[in-house]
GROMACS .gro file of C-alpha atoms in nm:
model
  220
    1MET     CA    1  10.678  -0.260  -9.075
    2LYS     CA    2  11.017  -0.078  -9.142
    3LEU     CA    3  11.252   0.055  -9.391
    4VAL     CA    4  11.540  -0.164  -9.508
    5TRP     CA    5  11.886  -0.031  -9.628
    6SER     CA    6  11.982  -0.197  -9.918
    7PRO     CA    7  12.350  -0.170 -10.000
    8LYS     CA    8  12.324  -0.368 -10.332
    9ARG     CA    9  12.052  -0.102 -10.481
   10ALA     CA   10  12.258   0.190 -10.331
   11SER     CA   11  12.594   0.090 -10.499
   12GLY     CA   12  12.391   0.011 -10.834
   13ALA     CA   13  12.215   0.322 -10.856
   14TYR     CA   14  12.529   0.534 -10.757
   15LEU     CA   15  12.740   0.376 -11.032
   16ASP     CA   16  12.443   0.412 -11.284
   17THR     CA   17  12.401   0.775 -11.186
   18VAL     CA   18  12.769   0.857 -11.219
   19LYS     CA   19  12.749   0.707 -11.602
   20SER     CA   20  12.472   0.909 -11.669
   21CYS     CA   21  12.587   1.235 -11.522
   22GLY     CA   22  12.924   1.195 -11.703
   23GLY     CA   23  13.157   1.212 -11.404
   24LEU     CA   24  13.206   1.396 -11.078
   25ASN     CA   25  13.139   1.774 -11.066
   26ARG     CA   26  12.980   1.977 -10.793
   27GLU     CA   27  12.602   1.916 -10.881
   28SER     CA   28  12.619   1.579 -10.997
   29SER     CA   29  12.827   1.473 -10.670
   30ALA     CA   30  12.517   1.536 -10.489
   31ALA     CA   31  12.303   1.357 -10.735
   32GLU     CA   32  12.500   1.048 -10.675
   33LEU     CA   33  12.467   1.038 -10.310
   34ILE     CA   34  12.093   1.113 -10.350
   35SER     CA   35  12.043   0.857 -10.578
   36ALA     CA   36  12.222   0.607 -10.374
   37MET     CA   37  12.037   0.690 -10.078
   38ALA     CA   38  11.683   0.665 -10.221
   39ALA     CA   39  11.776   0.319 -10.388
   40GLY     CA   40  11.925   0.201 -10.049
   41TRP     CA   41  11.604   0.272  -9.881
   42ASN     CA   42  11.382   0.105 -10.131
   43ALA     CA   43  11.185   0.425 -10.158
   44LYS     CA   44  10.850   0.344 -10.300
   45LEU     CA   45  10.730   0.705 -10.355
   46ILE     CA   46  11.025   0.969 -10.452
   47VAL     CA   47  10.909   1.317 -10.496
   48GLU     CA   48  11.119   1.620 -10.599
   49ALA     CA   49  11.055   1.977 -10.594
   50TRP     CA   50  11.242   2.146 -10.892
   51PHE     CA   51  11.383   2.487 -10.878
   52SER     CA   52  11.316   2.624 -11.213
   53GLY     CA   53  11.650   2.684 -11.427
   54GLY     CA   54  11.843   2.442 -11.181
   55ALA     CA   55  12.030   2.147 -11.287
   56THR     CA   56  11.868   1.829 -11.354
   57THR     CA   57  12.137   1.592 -11.249
   58THR     CA   58  11.928   1.517 -10.936
   59SER     CA   59  11.620   1.418 -11.099
   60VAL     CA   60  11.846   1.180 -11.325
   61GLY     CA   61  11.963   1.030 -10.980
   62LEU     CA   62  11.636   0.990 -10.854
   63ALA     CA   63  11.493   0.830 -11.194
   64ILE     CA   64  11.749   0.588 -11.169
   65ALA     CA   65  11.688   0.509 -10.772
   66ALA     CA   66  11.330   0.444 -10.899
   67ARG     CA   67  11.435   0.209 -11.117
   68HIS     CA   68  11.621   0.012 -10.903
   69SER     CA   69  11.371   0.020 -10.604
   70GLY     CA   70  11.067  -0.008 -10.845
   71GLY     CA   71  10.926   0.283 -10.703
   72ARG     CA   72  10.708   0.614 -10.821
   73HIS     CA   73  10.906   0.916 -10.910
   74VAL     CA   74  10.734   1.252 -10.901
   75CYS     CA   75  10.880   1.600 -11.010
   76ILE     CA   76  10.691   1.889 -10.926
   77VAL     CA   77  10.734   2.232 -11.141
   78GLN     CA   78  10.635   2.547 -11.118
   79ASP     CA   79  10.445   2.636 -11.461
   80GLU     CA   80  10.399   2.522 -11.778
   81LYS     CA   81  10.742   2.676 -11.935
   82SER     CA   82  10.936   2.524 -11.629
   83LYS     CA   83  10.787   2.165 -11.741
   84ILE     CA   84  10.878   2.249 -12.090
   85ASP     CA   85  11.249   2.309 -12.009
   86TYR     CA   86  11.279   2.040 -11.746
   87VAL     CA   87  11.170   1.785 -11.997
   88ALA     CA   88  11.396   1.921 -12.267
   89ALA     CA   89  11.682   1.902 -12.005
   90MET     CA   90  11.606   1.535 -11.904
   91GLN     CA   91  11.569   1.413 -12.222
   92GLU     CA   92  11.945   1.467 -12.285
   93TYR     CA   93  12.023   1.184 -12.092
   94SER     CA   94  11.960   0.873 -12.273
   95GLY     CA   95  11.845   0.575 -12.113
   96VAL     CA   96  11.680   0.765 -11.826
   97SER     CA   97  11.292   0.748 -11.776
   98LEU     CA   98  11.109   1.057 -11.751
   99PRO     CA   99  10.942   1.090 -11.394
  100GLU     CA  100  10.568   1.201 -11.368
  101VAL     CA  101  10.601   1.587 -11.417
  102VAL     CA  102  10.319   1.780 -11.233
  103VAL     CA  103  10.254   2.146 -11.263
  104GLY     CA  104  10.207   2.373 -10.961
  105GLU     CA  105  10.319   2.517 -10.621
  106ALA     CA  106  10.508   2.221 -10.475
  107VAL     CA  107  10.345   2.328 -10.138
  108GLU     CA  108  10.001   2.273 -10.281
  109VAL     CA  109  10.088   1.980 -10.497
  110ILE     CA  110  10.253   1.762 -10.220
  111GLU     CA  111   9.950   1.773 -10.038
  112THR     CA  112   9.769   1.552 -10.293
  113LEU     CA  113  10.056   1.283 -10.278
  114ALA     CA  114  10.017   1.008  -9.998
  115GLY     CA  115  10.294   0.796  -9.861
  116VAL     CA  116  10.572   0.993  -9.975
  117ASP     CA  117  10.927   0.811  -9.842
  118PHE     CA  118  11.166   1.007 -10.023
  119LEU     CA  119  11.138   1.375 -10.087
  120VAL     CA  120  11.385   1.623 -10.219
  121VAL     CA  121  11.331   1.998 -10.205
  122ASP     CA  122  11.562   2.254 -10.321
  123ALA     CA  123  11.611   2.541 -10.072
  124ARG     CA  124  11.537   2.793 -10.355
  125CYS     CA  125  11.204   2.684 -10.417
  126LYS     CA  126  10.927   2.891 -10.254
  127TYR     CA  127  10.805   2.803  -9.923
  128TYR     CA  128  11.045   2.499  -9.931
  129ASN     CA  129  11.001   2.461  -9.548
  130ARG     CA  130  10.619   2.425  -9.581
  131VAL     CA  131  10.652   2.151  -9.839
  132PHE     CA  132  10.820   1.945  -9.578
  133ARG     CA  133  10.574   2.047  -9.313
  134VAL     CA  134  10.250   1.935  -9.546
  135ALA     CA  135  10.420   1.631  -9.688
  136LYS     CA  136  10.194   1.333  -9.624
  137LEU     CA  137  10.471   1.083  -9.525
  138SER     CA  138  10.464   0.729  -9.550
  139HIS     CA  139  10.368   0.544  -9.221
  140LEU     CA  140  10.682   0.356  -9.249
  141GLY     CA  141  10.881   0.657  -9.212
  142ALA     CA  142  11.059   0.875  -9.476
  143VAL     CA  143  11.394   1.043  -9.564
  144LEU     CA  144  11.361   1.441  -9.642
  145ALA     CA  145  11.677   1.599  -9.821
  146CYS     CA  146  11.690   1.984  -9.864
  147LYS     CA  147  11.971   2.047 -10.156
  148ASN     CA  148  12.162   2.364 -10.178
  149ALA     CA  149  12.113   2.442  -9.818
  150THR     CA  150  12.398   2.688  -9.829
  151GLN     CA  151  12.162   2.918 -10.015
  152LEU     CA  152  11.988   2.958  -9.669
  153GLY     CA  153  12.309   3.106  -9.523
  154ILE     CA  154  12.663   3.019  -9.420
  155ASN     CA  155  12.668   2.708  -9.176
  156HIS     CA  156  12.283   2.719  -9.152
  157ARG     CA  157  12.075   2.408  -9.062
  158ILE     CA  158  11.701   2.359  -9.095
  159LYS     CA  159  11.562   2.337  -8.762
  160TRP     CA  160  11.380   2.036  -8.839
  161VAL     CA  161  11.154   2.039  -8.511
  162GLY     CA  162  11.006   2.382  -8.603
  163VAL     CA  163  10.945   2.275  -8.991
  164LEU     CA  164  10.782   1.960  -8.918
  165ASP     CA  165  10.480   1.900  -8.713
  166GLY     CA  166  10.485   1.750  -8.352
  167ALA     CA  167  10.348   1.410  -8.460
  168THR     CA  168  10.651   1.338  -8.676
  169ARG     CA  169  10.946   1.216  -8.513
  170ILE     CA  170  11.287   1.285  -8.599
  171VAL     CA  171  11.531   0.979  -8.573
  172ARG     CA  172  11.854   1.183  -8.684
  173SER     CA  173  11.977   1.448  -8.904
  174VAL     CA  174  12.284   1.567  -9.071
  175VAL     CA  175  12.422   1.823  -9.289
  176LEU     CA  176  12.657   1.709  -9.580
  177PRO     CA  177  12.928   1.915  -9.758
  178VAL     CA  178  12.804   1.792 -10.092
  179GLY     CA  179  12.715   2.018 -10.384
  180ASN     CA  180  12.572   2.310 -10.228
  181GLY     CA  181  12.510   2.171  -9.903
  182LEU     CA  182  12.293   1.903  -9.817
  183ASP     CA  183  12.034   1.881  -9.517
  184ILE     CA  184  11.889   1.563  -9.439
  185ALA     CA  185  11.639   1.425  -9.197
  186TYR     CA  186  11.525   1.086  -9.120
  187ILE     CA  187  11.192   1.060  -8.994
  188SER     CA  188  10.938   0.794  -8.833
  189SER     CA  189  10.602   0.916  -8.859
  190ASN     CA  190  10.468   0.627  -8.663
  191GLY     CA  191  10.722   0.733  -8.373
  192GLN     CA  192  10.919   0.398  -8.424
  193LYS     CA  193  11.291   0.411  -8.548
  194LEU     CA  194  11.416   0.330  -8.894
  195ASP     CA  195  11.557  -0.018  -8.879
  196CYS     CA  196  11.854  -0.078  -9.074
  197GLN     CA  197  11.893  -0.436  -9.103
  198HIS     CA  198  12.228  -0.502  -9.237
  199SER     CA  199  12.575  -0.570  -9.112
  200SER     CA  200  12.796  -0.305  -8.918
  201SER     CA  201  13.025  -0.276  -9.205
  202HIS     CA  202  12.680  -0.155  -9.435
  203ARG     CA  203  12.605   0.114  -9.152
  204TRP     CA  204  12.795   0.399  -9.319
  205ILE     CA  205  12.790   0.564  -9.649
  206SER     CA  206  13.124   0.711  -9.779
  207HIS     CA  207  13.124   0.982 -10.012
  208VAL     CA  208  13.459   1.153 -10.172
  209ASP     CA  209  13.470   1.525 -10.229
  210PRO     CA  210  13.562   1.563 -10.616
  211HIS     CA  211  13.739   1.904 -10.543
  212SER     CA  212  13.928   1.851 -10.215
  213GLY     CA  213  13.951   1.452 -10.224
  214GLU     CA  214  13.836   1.406  -9.879
  215GLU     CA  215  13.605   1.137  -9.777
  216HIS     CA  216  13.318   1.208  -9.562
  217LEU     CA  217  13.144   0.926  -9.366
  218PHE     CA  218  12.782   0.958  -9.219
  219ARG     CA  219  12.614   0.707  -9.036
  220GLN     CA  220  12.253   0.548  -9.144
   0.00000   0.00000   0.00000
């Protein structure tokens, strides 16, 4: 049993997100990359913890990824007002499916969802680190992403070993200069490495910073 990287799904989700978000900017840049990652990993249960008042471009990207992978997309919002604001913002994007919107504290709601294989949490959310800790991850492994990571401090990295329980094996982690910082961890809950079955030409994801024009590469 393994997670398999699909370049075709990744590129399709990336392009669809670019079209939906209306071009490159600081926030949509992160959304495009997250969308490509979720679709490329063929995620079946995509969960995000949305920060009230934040942008919804990441949600748009995840909705597109779920469409490409045939997965379930769940967004956790703090209260009913946040839900109204979130739904209204998502409806501004034509052709994008609204995810399942669940109201409640993310750290409590996440415990009711089993088999999460792609989890995105905004660092501005309350108890963001506990959300990662209590998540019931898929036995096939999972990808965890913390967006707006620079909110935690300059050059800060999540200490994933301390955040996750001892039974969760971290395969690799990386911090990307995308948006306001994206801290990502690839994990295998059953203690086996994630298996990327693709040619060597597809073992890297390329991302071009829209501001500096620099190309950033990170390995899957």
